[in-house]
Short mmCIF file of C-alpha atoms and ligand atoms in Angstrom, two decimals:
data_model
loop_
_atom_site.label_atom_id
_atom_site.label_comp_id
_atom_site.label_asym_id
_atom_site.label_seq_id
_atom_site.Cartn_x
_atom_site.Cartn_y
_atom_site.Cartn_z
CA UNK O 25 20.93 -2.22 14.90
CA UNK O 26 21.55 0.67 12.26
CA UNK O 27 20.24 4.12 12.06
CA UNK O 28 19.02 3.92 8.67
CA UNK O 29 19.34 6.88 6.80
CA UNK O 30 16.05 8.36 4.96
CA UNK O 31 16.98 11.18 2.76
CA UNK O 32 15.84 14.00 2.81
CA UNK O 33 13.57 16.60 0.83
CA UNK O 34 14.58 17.31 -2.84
CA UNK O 35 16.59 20.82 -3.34
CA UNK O 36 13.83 21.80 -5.63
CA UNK O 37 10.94 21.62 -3.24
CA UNK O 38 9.28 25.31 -2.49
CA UNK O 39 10.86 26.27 1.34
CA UNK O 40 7.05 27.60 1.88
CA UNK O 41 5.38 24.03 1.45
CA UNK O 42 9.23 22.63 3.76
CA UNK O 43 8.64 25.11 6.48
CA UNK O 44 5.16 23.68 7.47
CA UNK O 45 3.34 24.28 10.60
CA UNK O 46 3.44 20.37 10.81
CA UNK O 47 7.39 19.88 10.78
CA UNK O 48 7.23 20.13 14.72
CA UNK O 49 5.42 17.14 15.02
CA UNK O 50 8.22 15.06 14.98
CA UNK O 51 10.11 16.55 17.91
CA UNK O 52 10.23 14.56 21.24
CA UNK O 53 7.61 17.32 23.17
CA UNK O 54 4.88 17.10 20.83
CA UNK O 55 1.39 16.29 22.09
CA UNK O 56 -0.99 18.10 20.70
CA UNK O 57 -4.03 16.06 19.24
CA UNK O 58 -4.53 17.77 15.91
CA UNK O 59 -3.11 20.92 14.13
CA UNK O 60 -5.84 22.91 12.25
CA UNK O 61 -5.07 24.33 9.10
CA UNK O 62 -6.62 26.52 6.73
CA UNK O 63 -4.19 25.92 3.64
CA UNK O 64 -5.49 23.89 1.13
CA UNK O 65 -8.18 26.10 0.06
CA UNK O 66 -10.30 25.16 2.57
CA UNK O 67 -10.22 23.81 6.39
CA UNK O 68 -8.29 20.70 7.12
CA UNK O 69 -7.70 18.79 10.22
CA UNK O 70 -4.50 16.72 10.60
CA UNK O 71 -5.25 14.21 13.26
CA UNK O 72 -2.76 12.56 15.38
CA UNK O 73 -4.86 11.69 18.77
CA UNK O 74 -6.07 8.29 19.08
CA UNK O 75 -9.56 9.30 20.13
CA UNK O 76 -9.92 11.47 17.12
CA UNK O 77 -8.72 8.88 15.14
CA UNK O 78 -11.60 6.72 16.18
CA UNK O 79 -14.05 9.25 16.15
CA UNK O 80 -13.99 10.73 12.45
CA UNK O 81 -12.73 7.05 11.11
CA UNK O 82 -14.85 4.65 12.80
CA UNK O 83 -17.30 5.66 15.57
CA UNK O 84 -18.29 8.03 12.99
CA UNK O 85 -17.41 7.39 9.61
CA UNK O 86 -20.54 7.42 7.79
CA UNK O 87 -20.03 11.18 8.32
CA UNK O 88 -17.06 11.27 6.62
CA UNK O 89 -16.51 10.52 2.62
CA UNK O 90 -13.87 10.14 0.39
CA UNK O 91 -12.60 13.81 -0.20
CA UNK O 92 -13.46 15.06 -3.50
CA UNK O 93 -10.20 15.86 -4.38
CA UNK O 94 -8.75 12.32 -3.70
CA UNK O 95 -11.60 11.22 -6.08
CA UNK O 96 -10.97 13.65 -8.36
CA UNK O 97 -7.08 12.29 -8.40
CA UNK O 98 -8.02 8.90 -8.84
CA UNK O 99 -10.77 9.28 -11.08
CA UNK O 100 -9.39 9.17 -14.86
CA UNK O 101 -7.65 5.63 -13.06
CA UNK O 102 -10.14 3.81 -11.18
CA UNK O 103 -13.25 5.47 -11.95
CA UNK O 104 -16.23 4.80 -9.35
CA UNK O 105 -15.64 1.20 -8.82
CA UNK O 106 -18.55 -0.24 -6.40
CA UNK O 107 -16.60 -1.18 -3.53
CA UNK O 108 -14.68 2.44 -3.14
CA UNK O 109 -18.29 3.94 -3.48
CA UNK O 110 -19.69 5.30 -0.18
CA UNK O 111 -22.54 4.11 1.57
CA UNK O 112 -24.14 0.85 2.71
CA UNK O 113 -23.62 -0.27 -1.28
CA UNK O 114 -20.05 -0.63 -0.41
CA UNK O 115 -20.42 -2.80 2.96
CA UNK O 116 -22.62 -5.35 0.90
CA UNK O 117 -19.81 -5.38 -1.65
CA UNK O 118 -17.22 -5.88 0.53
CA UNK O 119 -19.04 -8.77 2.39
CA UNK O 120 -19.30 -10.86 -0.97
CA UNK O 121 -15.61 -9.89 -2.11
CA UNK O 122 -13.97 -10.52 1.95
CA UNK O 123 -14.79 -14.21 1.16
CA UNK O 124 -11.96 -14.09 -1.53
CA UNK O 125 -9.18 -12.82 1.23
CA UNK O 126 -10.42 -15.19 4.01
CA UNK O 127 -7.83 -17.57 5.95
CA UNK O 128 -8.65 -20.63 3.93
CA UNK O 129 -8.45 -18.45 0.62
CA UNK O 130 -4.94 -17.35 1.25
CA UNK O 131 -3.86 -20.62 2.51
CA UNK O 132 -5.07 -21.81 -1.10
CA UNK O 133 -3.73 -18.87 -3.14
CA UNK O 134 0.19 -19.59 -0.80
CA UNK O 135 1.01 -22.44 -3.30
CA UNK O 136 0.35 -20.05 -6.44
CA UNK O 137 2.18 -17.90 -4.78
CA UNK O 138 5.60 -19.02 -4.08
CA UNK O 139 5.60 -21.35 -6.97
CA UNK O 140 4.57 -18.20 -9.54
CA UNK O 141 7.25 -16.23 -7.78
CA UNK O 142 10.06 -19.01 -7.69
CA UNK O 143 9.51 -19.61 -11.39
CA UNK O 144 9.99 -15.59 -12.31
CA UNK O 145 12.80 -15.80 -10.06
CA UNK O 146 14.62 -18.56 -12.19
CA UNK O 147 14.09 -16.58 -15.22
CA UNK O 148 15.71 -13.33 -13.84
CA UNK O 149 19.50 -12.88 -14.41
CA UNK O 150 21.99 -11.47 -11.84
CA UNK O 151 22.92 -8.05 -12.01
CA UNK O 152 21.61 -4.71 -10.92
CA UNK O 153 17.69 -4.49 -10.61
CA UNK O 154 15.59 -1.78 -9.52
CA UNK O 155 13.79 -3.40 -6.67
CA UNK O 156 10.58 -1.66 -7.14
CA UNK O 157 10.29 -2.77 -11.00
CA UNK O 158 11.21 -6.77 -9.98
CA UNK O 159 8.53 -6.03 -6.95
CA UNK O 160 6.00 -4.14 -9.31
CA UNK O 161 6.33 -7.46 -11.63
CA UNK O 162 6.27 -10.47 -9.60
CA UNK O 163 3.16 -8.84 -7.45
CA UNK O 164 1.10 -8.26 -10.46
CA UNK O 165 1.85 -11.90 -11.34
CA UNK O 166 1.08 -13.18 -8.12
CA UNK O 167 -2.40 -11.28 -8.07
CA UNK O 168 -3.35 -12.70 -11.58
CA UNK O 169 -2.03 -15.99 -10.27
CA UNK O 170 -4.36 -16.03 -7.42
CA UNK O 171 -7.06 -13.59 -7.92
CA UNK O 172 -7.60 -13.47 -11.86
CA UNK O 173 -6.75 -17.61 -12.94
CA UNK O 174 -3.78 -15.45 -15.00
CA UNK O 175 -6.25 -13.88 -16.92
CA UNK O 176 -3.86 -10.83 -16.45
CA UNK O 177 -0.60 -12.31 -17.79
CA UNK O 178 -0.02 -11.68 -21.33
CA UNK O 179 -1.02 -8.45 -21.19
CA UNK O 180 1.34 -7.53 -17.13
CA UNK O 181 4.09 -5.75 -19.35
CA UNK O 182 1.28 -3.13 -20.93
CA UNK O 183 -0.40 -2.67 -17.62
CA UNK O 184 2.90 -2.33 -15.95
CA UNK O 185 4.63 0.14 -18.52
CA UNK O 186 0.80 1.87 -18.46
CA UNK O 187 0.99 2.60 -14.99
CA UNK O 188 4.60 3.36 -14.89
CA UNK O 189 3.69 6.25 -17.17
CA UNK O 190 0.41 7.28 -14.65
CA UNK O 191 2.74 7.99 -12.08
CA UNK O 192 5.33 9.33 -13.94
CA UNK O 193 2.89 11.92 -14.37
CA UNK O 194 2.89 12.84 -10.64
CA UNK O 195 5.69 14.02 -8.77
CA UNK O 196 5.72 14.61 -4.87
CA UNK O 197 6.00 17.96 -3.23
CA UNK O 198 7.03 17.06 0.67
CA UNK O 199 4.25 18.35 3.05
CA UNK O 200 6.16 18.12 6.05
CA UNK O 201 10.45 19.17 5.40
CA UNK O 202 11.87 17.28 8.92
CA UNK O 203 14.47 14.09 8.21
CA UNK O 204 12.91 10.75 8.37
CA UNK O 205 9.29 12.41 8.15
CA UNK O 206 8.80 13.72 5.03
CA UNK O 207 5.16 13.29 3.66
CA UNK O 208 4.30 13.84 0.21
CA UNK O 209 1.33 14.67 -1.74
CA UNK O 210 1.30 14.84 -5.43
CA UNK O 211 1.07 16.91 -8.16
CA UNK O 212 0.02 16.19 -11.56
CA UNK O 213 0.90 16.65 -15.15
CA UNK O 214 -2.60 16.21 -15.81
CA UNK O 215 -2.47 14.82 -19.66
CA UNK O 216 0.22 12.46 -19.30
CA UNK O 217 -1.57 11.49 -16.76
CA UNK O 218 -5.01 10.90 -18.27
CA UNK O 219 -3.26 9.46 -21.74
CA UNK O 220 -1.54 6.61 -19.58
CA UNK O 221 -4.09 6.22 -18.00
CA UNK O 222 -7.00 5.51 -20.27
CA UNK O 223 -4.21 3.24 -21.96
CA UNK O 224 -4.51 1.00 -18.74
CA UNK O 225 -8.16 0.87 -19.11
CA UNK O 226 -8.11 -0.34 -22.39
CA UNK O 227 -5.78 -3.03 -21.58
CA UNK O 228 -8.20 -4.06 -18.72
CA UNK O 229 -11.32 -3.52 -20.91
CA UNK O 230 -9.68 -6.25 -23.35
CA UNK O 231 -9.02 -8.72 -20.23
CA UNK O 232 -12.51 -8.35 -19.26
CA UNK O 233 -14.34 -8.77 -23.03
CA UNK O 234 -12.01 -11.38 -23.39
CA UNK O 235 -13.78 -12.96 -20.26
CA UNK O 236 -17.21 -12.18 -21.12
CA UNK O 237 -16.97 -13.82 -24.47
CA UNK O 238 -15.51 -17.26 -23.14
CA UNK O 239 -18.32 -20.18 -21.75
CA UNK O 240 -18.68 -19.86 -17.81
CA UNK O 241 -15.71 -22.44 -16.46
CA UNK O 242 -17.99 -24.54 -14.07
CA UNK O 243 -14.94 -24.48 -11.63
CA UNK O 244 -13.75 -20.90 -11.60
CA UNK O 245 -15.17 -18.08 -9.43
CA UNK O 246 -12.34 -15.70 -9.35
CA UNK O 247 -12.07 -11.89 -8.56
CA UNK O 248 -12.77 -11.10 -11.91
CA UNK O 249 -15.76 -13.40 -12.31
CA UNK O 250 -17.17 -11.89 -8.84
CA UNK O 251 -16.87 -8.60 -9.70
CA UNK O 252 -18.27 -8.91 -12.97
CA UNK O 253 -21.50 -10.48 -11.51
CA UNK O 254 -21.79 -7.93 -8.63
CA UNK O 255 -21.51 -5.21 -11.09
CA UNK O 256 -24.59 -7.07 -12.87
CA UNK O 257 -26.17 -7.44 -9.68
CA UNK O 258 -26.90 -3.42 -9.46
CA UNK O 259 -29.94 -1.98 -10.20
CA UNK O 260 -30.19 -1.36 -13.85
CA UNK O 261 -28.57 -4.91 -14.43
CA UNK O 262 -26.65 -4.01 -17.62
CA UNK O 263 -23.51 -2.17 -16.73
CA UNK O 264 -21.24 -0.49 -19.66
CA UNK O 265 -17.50 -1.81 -20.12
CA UNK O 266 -16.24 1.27 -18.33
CA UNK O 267 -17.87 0.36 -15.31
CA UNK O 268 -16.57 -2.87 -15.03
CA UNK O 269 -13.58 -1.83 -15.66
CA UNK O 270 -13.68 0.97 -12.86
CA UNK O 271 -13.93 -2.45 -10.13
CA UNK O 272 -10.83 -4.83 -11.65
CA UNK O 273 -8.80 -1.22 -12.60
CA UNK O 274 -9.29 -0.88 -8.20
CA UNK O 275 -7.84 -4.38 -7.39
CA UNK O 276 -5.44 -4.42 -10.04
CA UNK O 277 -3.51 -0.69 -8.50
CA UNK O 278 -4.39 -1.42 -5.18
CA UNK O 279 -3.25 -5.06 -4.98
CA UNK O 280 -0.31 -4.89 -6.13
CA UNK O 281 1.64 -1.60 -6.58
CA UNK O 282 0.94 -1.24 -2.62
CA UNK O 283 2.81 -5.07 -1.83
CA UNK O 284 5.37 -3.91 -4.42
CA UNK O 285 6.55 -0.74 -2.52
CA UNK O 286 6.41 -2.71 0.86
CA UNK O 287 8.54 -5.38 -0.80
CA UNK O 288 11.40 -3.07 -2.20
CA UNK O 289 11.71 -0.92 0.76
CA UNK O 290 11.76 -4.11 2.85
CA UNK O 291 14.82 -5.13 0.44
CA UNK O 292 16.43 -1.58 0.89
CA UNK O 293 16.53 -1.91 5.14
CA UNK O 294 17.74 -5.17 5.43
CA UNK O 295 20.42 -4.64 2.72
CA UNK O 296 21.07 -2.35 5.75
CA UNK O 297 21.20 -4.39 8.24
CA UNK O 298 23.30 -7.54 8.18
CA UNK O 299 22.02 -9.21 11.46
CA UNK O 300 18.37 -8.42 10.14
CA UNK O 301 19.17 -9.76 6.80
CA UNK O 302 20.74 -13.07 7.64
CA UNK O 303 18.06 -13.63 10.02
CA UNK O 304 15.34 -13.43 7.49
CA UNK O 305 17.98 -15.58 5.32
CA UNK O 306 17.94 -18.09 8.34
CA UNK O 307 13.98 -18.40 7.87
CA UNK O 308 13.40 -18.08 3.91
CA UNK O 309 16.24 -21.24 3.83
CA UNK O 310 14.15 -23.35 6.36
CA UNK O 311 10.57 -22.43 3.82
CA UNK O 312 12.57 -22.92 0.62
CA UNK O 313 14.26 -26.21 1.92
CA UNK O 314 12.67 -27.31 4.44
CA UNK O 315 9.75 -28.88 2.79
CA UNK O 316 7.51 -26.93 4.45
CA UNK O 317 3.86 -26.90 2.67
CA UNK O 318 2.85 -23.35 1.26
CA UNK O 319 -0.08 -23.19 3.59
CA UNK O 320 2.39 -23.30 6.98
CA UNK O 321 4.72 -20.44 5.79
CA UNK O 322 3.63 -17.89 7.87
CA UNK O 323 4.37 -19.70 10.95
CA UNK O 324 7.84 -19.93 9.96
CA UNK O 325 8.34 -16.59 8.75
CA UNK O 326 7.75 -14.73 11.86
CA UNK O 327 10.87 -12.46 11.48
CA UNK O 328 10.33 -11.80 8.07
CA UNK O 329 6.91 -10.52 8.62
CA UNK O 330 7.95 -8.24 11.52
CA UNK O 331 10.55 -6.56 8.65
CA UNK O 332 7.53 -5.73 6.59
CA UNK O 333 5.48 -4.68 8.89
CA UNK O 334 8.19 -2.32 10.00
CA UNK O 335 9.13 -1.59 6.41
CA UNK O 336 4.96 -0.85 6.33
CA UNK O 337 5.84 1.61 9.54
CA UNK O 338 8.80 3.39 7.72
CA UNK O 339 7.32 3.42 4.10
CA UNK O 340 3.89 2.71 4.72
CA UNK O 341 2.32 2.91 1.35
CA UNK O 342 -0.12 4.83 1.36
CA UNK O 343 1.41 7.46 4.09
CA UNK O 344 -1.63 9.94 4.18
CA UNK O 345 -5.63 9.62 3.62
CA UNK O 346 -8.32 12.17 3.63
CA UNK O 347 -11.88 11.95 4.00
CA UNK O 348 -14.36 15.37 3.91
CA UNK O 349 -16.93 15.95 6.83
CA UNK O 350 -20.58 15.53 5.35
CA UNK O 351 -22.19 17.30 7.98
CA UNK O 352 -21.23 19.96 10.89
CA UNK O 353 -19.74 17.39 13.68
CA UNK O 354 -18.23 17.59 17.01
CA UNK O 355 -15.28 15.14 17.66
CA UNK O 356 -13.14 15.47 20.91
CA UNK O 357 -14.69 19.18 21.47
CA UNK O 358 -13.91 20.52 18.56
CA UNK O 359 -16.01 22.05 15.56
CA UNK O 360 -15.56 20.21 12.39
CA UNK O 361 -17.69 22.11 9.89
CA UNK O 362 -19.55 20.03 7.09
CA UNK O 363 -16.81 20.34 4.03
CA UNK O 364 -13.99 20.08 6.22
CA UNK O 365 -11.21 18.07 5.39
CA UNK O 366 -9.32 15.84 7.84
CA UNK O 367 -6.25 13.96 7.33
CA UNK O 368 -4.65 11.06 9.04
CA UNK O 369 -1.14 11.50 8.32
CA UNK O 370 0.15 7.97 8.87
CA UNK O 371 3.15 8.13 7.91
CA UNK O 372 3.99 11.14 10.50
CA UNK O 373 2.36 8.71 13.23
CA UNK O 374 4.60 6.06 12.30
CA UNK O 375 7.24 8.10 13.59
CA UNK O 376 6.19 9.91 16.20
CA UNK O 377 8.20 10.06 19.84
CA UNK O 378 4.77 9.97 21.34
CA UNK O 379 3.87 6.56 20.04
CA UNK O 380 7.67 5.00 19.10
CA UNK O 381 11.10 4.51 20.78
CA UNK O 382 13.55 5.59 18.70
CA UNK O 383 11.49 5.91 16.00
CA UNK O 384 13.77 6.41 12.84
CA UNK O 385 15.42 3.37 13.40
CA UNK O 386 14.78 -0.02 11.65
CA UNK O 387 14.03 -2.39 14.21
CA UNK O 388 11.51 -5.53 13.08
CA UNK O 389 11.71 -6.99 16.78
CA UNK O 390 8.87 -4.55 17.66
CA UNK O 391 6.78 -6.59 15.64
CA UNK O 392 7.00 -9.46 16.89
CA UNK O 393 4.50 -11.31 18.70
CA UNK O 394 6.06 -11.37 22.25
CA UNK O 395 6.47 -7.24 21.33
CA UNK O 396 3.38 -6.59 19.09
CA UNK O 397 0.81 -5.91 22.61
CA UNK O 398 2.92 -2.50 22.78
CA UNK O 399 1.92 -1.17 19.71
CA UNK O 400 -0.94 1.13 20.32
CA UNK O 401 -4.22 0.51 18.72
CA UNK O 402 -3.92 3.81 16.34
CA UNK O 403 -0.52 4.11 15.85
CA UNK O 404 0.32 1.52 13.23
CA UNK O 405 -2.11 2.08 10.29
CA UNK O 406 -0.66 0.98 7.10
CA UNK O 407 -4.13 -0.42 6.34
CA UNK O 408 -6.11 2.17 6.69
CA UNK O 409 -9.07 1.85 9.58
CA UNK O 410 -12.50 1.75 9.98
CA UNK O 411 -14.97 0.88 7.33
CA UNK O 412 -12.70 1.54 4.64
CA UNK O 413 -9.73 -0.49 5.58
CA UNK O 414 -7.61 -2.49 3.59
CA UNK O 415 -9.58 -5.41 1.73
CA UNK O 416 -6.46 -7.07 0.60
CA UNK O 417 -4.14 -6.53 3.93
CA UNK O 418 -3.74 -10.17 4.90
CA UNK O 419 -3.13 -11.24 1.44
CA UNK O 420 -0.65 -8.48 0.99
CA UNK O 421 1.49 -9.46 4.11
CA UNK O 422 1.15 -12.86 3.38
CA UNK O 423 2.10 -12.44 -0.58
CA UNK O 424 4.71 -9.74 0.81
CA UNK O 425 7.03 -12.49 2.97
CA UNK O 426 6.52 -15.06 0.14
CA UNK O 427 8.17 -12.66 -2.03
CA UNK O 428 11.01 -11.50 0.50
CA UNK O 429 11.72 -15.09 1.56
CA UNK O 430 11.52 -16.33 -2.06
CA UNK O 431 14.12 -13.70 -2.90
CA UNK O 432 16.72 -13.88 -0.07
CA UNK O 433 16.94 -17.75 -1.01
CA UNK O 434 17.66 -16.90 -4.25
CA UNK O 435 20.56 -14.15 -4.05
CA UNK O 436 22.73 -11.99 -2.31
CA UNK O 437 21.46 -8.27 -2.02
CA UNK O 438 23.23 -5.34 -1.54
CA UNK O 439 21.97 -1.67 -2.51
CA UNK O 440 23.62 -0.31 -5.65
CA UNK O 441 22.37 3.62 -5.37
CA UNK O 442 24.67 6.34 -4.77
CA UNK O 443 22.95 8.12 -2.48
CA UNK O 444 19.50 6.22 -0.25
CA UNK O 445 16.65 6.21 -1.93
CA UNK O 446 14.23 9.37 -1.22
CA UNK O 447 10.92 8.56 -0.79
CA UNK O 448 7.90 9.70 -3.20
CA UNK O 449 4.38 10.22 -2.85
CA UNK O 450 2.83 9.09 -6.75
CA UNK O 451 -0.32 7.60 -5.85
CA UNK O 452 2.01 5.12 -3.44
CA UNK O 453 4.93 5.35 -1.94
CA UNK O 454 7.29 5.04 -4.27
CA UNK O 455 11.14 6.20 -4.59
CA UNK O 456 13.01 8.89 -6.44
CA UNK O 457 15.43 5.55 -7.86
CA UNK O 458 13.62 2.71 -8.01
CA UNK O 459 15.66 1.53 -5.37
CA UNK O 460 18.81 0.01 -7.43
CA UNK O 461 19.76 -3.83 -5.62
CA UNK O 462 22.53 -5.89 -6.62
CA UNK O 463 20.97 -9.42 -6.42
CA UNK O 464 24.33 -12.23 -6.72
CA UNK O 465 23.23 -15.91 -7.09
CA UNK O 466 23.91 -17.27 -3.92
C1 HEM E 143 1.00 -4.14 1.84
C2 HEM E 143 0.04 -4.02 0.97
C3 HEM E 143 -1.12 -3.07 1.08
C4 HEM E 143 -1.27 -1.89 1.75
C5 HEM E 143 -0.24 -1.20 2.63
C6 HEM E 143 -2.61 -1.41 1.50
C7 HEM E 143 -3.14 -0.25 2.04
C8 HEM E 143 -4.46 0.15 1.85
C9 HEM E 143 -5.06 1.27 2.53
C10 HEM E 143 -4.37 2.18 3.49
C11 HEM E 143 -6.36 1.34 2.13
C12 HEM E 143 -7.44 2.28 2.64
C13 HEM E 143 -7.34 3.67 2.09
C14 HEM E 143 -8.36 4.58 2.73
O1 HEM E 143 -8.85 4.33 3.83
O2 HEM E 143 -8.66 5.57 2.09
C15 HEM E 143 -6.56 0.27 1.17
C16 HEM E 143 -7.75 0.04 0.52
C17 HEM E 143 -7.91 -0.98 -0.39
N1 HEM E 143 -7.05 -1.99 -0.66
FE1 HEM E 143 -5.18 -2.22 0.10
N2 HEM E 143 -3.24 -2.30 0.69
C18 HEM E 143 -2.38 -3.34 0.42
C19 HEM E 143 -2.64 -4.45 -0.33
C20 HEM E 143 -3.82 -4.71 -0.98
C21 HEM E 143 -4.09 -5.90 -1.76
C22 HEM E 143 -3.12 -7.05 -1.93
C23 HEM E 143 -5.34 -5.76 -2.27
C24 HEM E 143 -6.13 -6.67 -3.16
C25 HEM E 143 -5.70 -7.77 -3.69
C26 HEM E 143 -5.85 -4.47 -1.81
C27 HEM E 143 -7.08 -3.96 -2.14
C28 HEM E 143 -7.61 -2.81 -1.60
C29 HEM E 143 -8.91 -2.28 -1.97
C30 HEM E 143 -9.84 -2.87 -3.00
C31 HEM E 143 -9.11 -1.13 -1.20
C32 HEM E 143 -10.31 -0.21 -1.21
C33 HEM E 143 -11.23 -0.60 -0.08
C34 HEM E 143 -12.37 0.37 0.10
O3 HEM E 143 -12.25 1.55 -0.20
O4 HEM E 143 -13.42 -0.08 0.57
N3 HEM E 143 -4.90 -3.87 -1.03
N4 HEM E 143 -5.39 -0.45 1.04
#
């Protein structure tokens, strides 16, 4: 098993914002259950006990909203899309949309899946390839494959080099400077940002006219004809372009950028790790050749989904979320004033002593099923909990292995960067490289 090594904070980072009252976290003694913190402007609580955890994002989450400066962040993206809204609104939403990423869905979306991938994969030539760009393509072609009856294709290389330039515009500042732990949150240049930005809107506000101007197709209820008919469904009944576009501009950055990180650093530790690596080899050549229909996959991909779920525990994606108290509340004794914010720094959880054994180290066996019971409740959240969780998180892991194991059957992959790739904070978890691979044909 290897140490893998994480990088560490770039040179250029203030020491003020590296020498953070969180940094300690990571050592073996911590146990404290939250640290408050009074440096953002206004009161924040980073939460790390479980029982806090469940208080503020799930016994009690109507009390606590999206913060206003996440929205803010997102906003000249995503807009107010109707399921991120808060409220009961949302639930209903959800409810009509979940029936899209149910068991039988995915087990019908699988065959899209693989054979969309397999084809991109014959297309792309050996060489050097920055993991995250061949990740950031082939998910965005597997969501419009499954999710969008490839309404999104011709137009993937605009919405890709659009949001390429959106988080371009943001660069991470680490929140916590400790080795293996850093945590970023982003900061903006605010009208590259915008420009790229309302450049991926128009792109999606083509897609959709393009879909309201065609007959109904008697067979087709996709994402994109759901969400165009629950944005019709609100009161008022005649919602502007922008609107609509706020709901697909949501699925489209949050279904596949997210998979796309997972996938690279997924490639990045097992090019690590040779016993890892030919063991997920071992299972993508039994899928690939083994005539094995699309639907039965994930029952013989076991290994390869404990590597992205701990890839997902390493690199989770989205490594940090805030929400703001509504109202004055009291959660495991202690004050939260209304405004507060409170954070639930995954990505510090993921590595904590308190909740992991050696926690810096790659090691999918902990995910496995006979090993999975040991993994406390609120100390693996790369979905997100509560109300808000993930939408999408089955059909990411399931679109994730396709991709791995479609991949590893396909070439030999070593990492080509000088140095291991540092990890960024730009709306995801990205990477200061791209994560250079050398994919050989095998
Ligand atoms: C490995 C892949 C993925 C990861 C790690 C991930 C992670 C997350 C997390 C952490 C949240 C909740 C954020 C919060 O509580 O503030 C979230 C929300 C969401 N995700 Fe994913 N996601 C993934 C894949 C997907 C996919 C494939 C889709 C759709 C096709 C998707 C659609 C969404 C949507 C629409 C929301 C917003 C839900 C809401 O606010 O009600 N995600 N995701």
């Amino acid at each position: 098993m290897s140490i893998v090594k994480t990088g560490t904070p770039r040179e250029s980072a203030p020491r003020a914002v590296c020498v953070d009252p969180l940094s300690g976290i990571l050592q073996p003694g911590f146990d404290r259950s939250h640290i408050a913190l009074d440096k953002f402007g206004t009161r924040s609580f980073v939460l790390f006990d479980p029982e806090l955890i469940r208080h503020c994002f799930v016994a009690n989450s109507a009390n606590y909203h999206q913060a206003e400066a996440r929205k803010r962040l997102a906003e000249p993206l995503l807009g107010e899309s109707i399921l991120t809204a808060d409220g009961e609104q949302s639930r209903k939403v959800r409810q009509t949309i979940g029936r899209l990423f149910n068991r039988q869905a995915l087990d019908r979306y699988s065959a899209r899946m693989i054979e969309t991938t397999l084809q991109n994969l014959d297309d792309l030539a050996p060489g050097v390839h920055a993991a995250s760009d061949l990740a950031a393509r082939l998910a965005l072609a597997n969501l419009s494959a499954s999710l969008f009856s490839n309404a999104l294709d011709a137009r993937s290389p605009d919405i890709l080099a659009a949001l390429d330039g959106v988080y371009d515009a943001m660069w991470g500042l680490p929140l916590v400077g400790e080795e293996g732990g850093v945590t970023y949150y982003p900061r903006l240049r605010r009208k590259e940002r915008n420009e790229a930005a309302a450049a991926f809107r128009a792109v999606l506000g083509d897609i959709i006219s393009d879909r309201l101007g065609r007959p109904a197709d008697a067979g087709r209820s996709d994402l994109l004809d759901q969400l165009i008919a629950l944005r019709k469904a609100q009161p008022g009944g005649n919602p502007t372009l922008e609107r609509m576009i706020d709901d697909v501009a949501t699925f489209v950055v949050a279904g596949h950028e997210t998979t796309a990180s997972v996938v690279a650093w997924t490639l990045y530790l097992l090019s690590q790790d040779a016993r890892a690596l030919q063991r997920a080899r071992d299972e993508a050549e039994v899928v690939i050749h083994g005539g094995i229909a699309p639907e039965h996959w994930p029952e013989h991909l076991t290994f390869t989904l404990a590597c992205v779920e701990e890839t997902q525990r390493l690199y989770p994606p989205a490594p940090i979320f805030t929400r703001q108290a509504q109202k004055d509340d009291i959660a495991g004794g202690i004050a939260i004033p209304a405004g507060s914010i409170v954070l639930l720094p995954v990505r510090l959880i993921h590595r904590m002593q308190r909740f992991w054994t050696q926690p810096d180290r790659f090691m999918p066996e902990r995910f496995l099923p006979q090993n999975r019971g040991r993994i406390g409740q609120f100390s693996f959240l790369p979905f997100g909990l509560g109300p808000r969780m993930c939408i999408g998180s089955a059909f990411g892991n399931r679109e994730a292995i396709i991709l791995v194991a479609a991949i590893l059957s396909r070439f030999d992959l070593s990492y080509a960067g000088a140095t291991p790739p540092v990890p960024e904070l730009k709306f995801v978890m990205r990477s200061d490289n791209g994560i250079p691979m050398r994919l050989s044909a095998r």
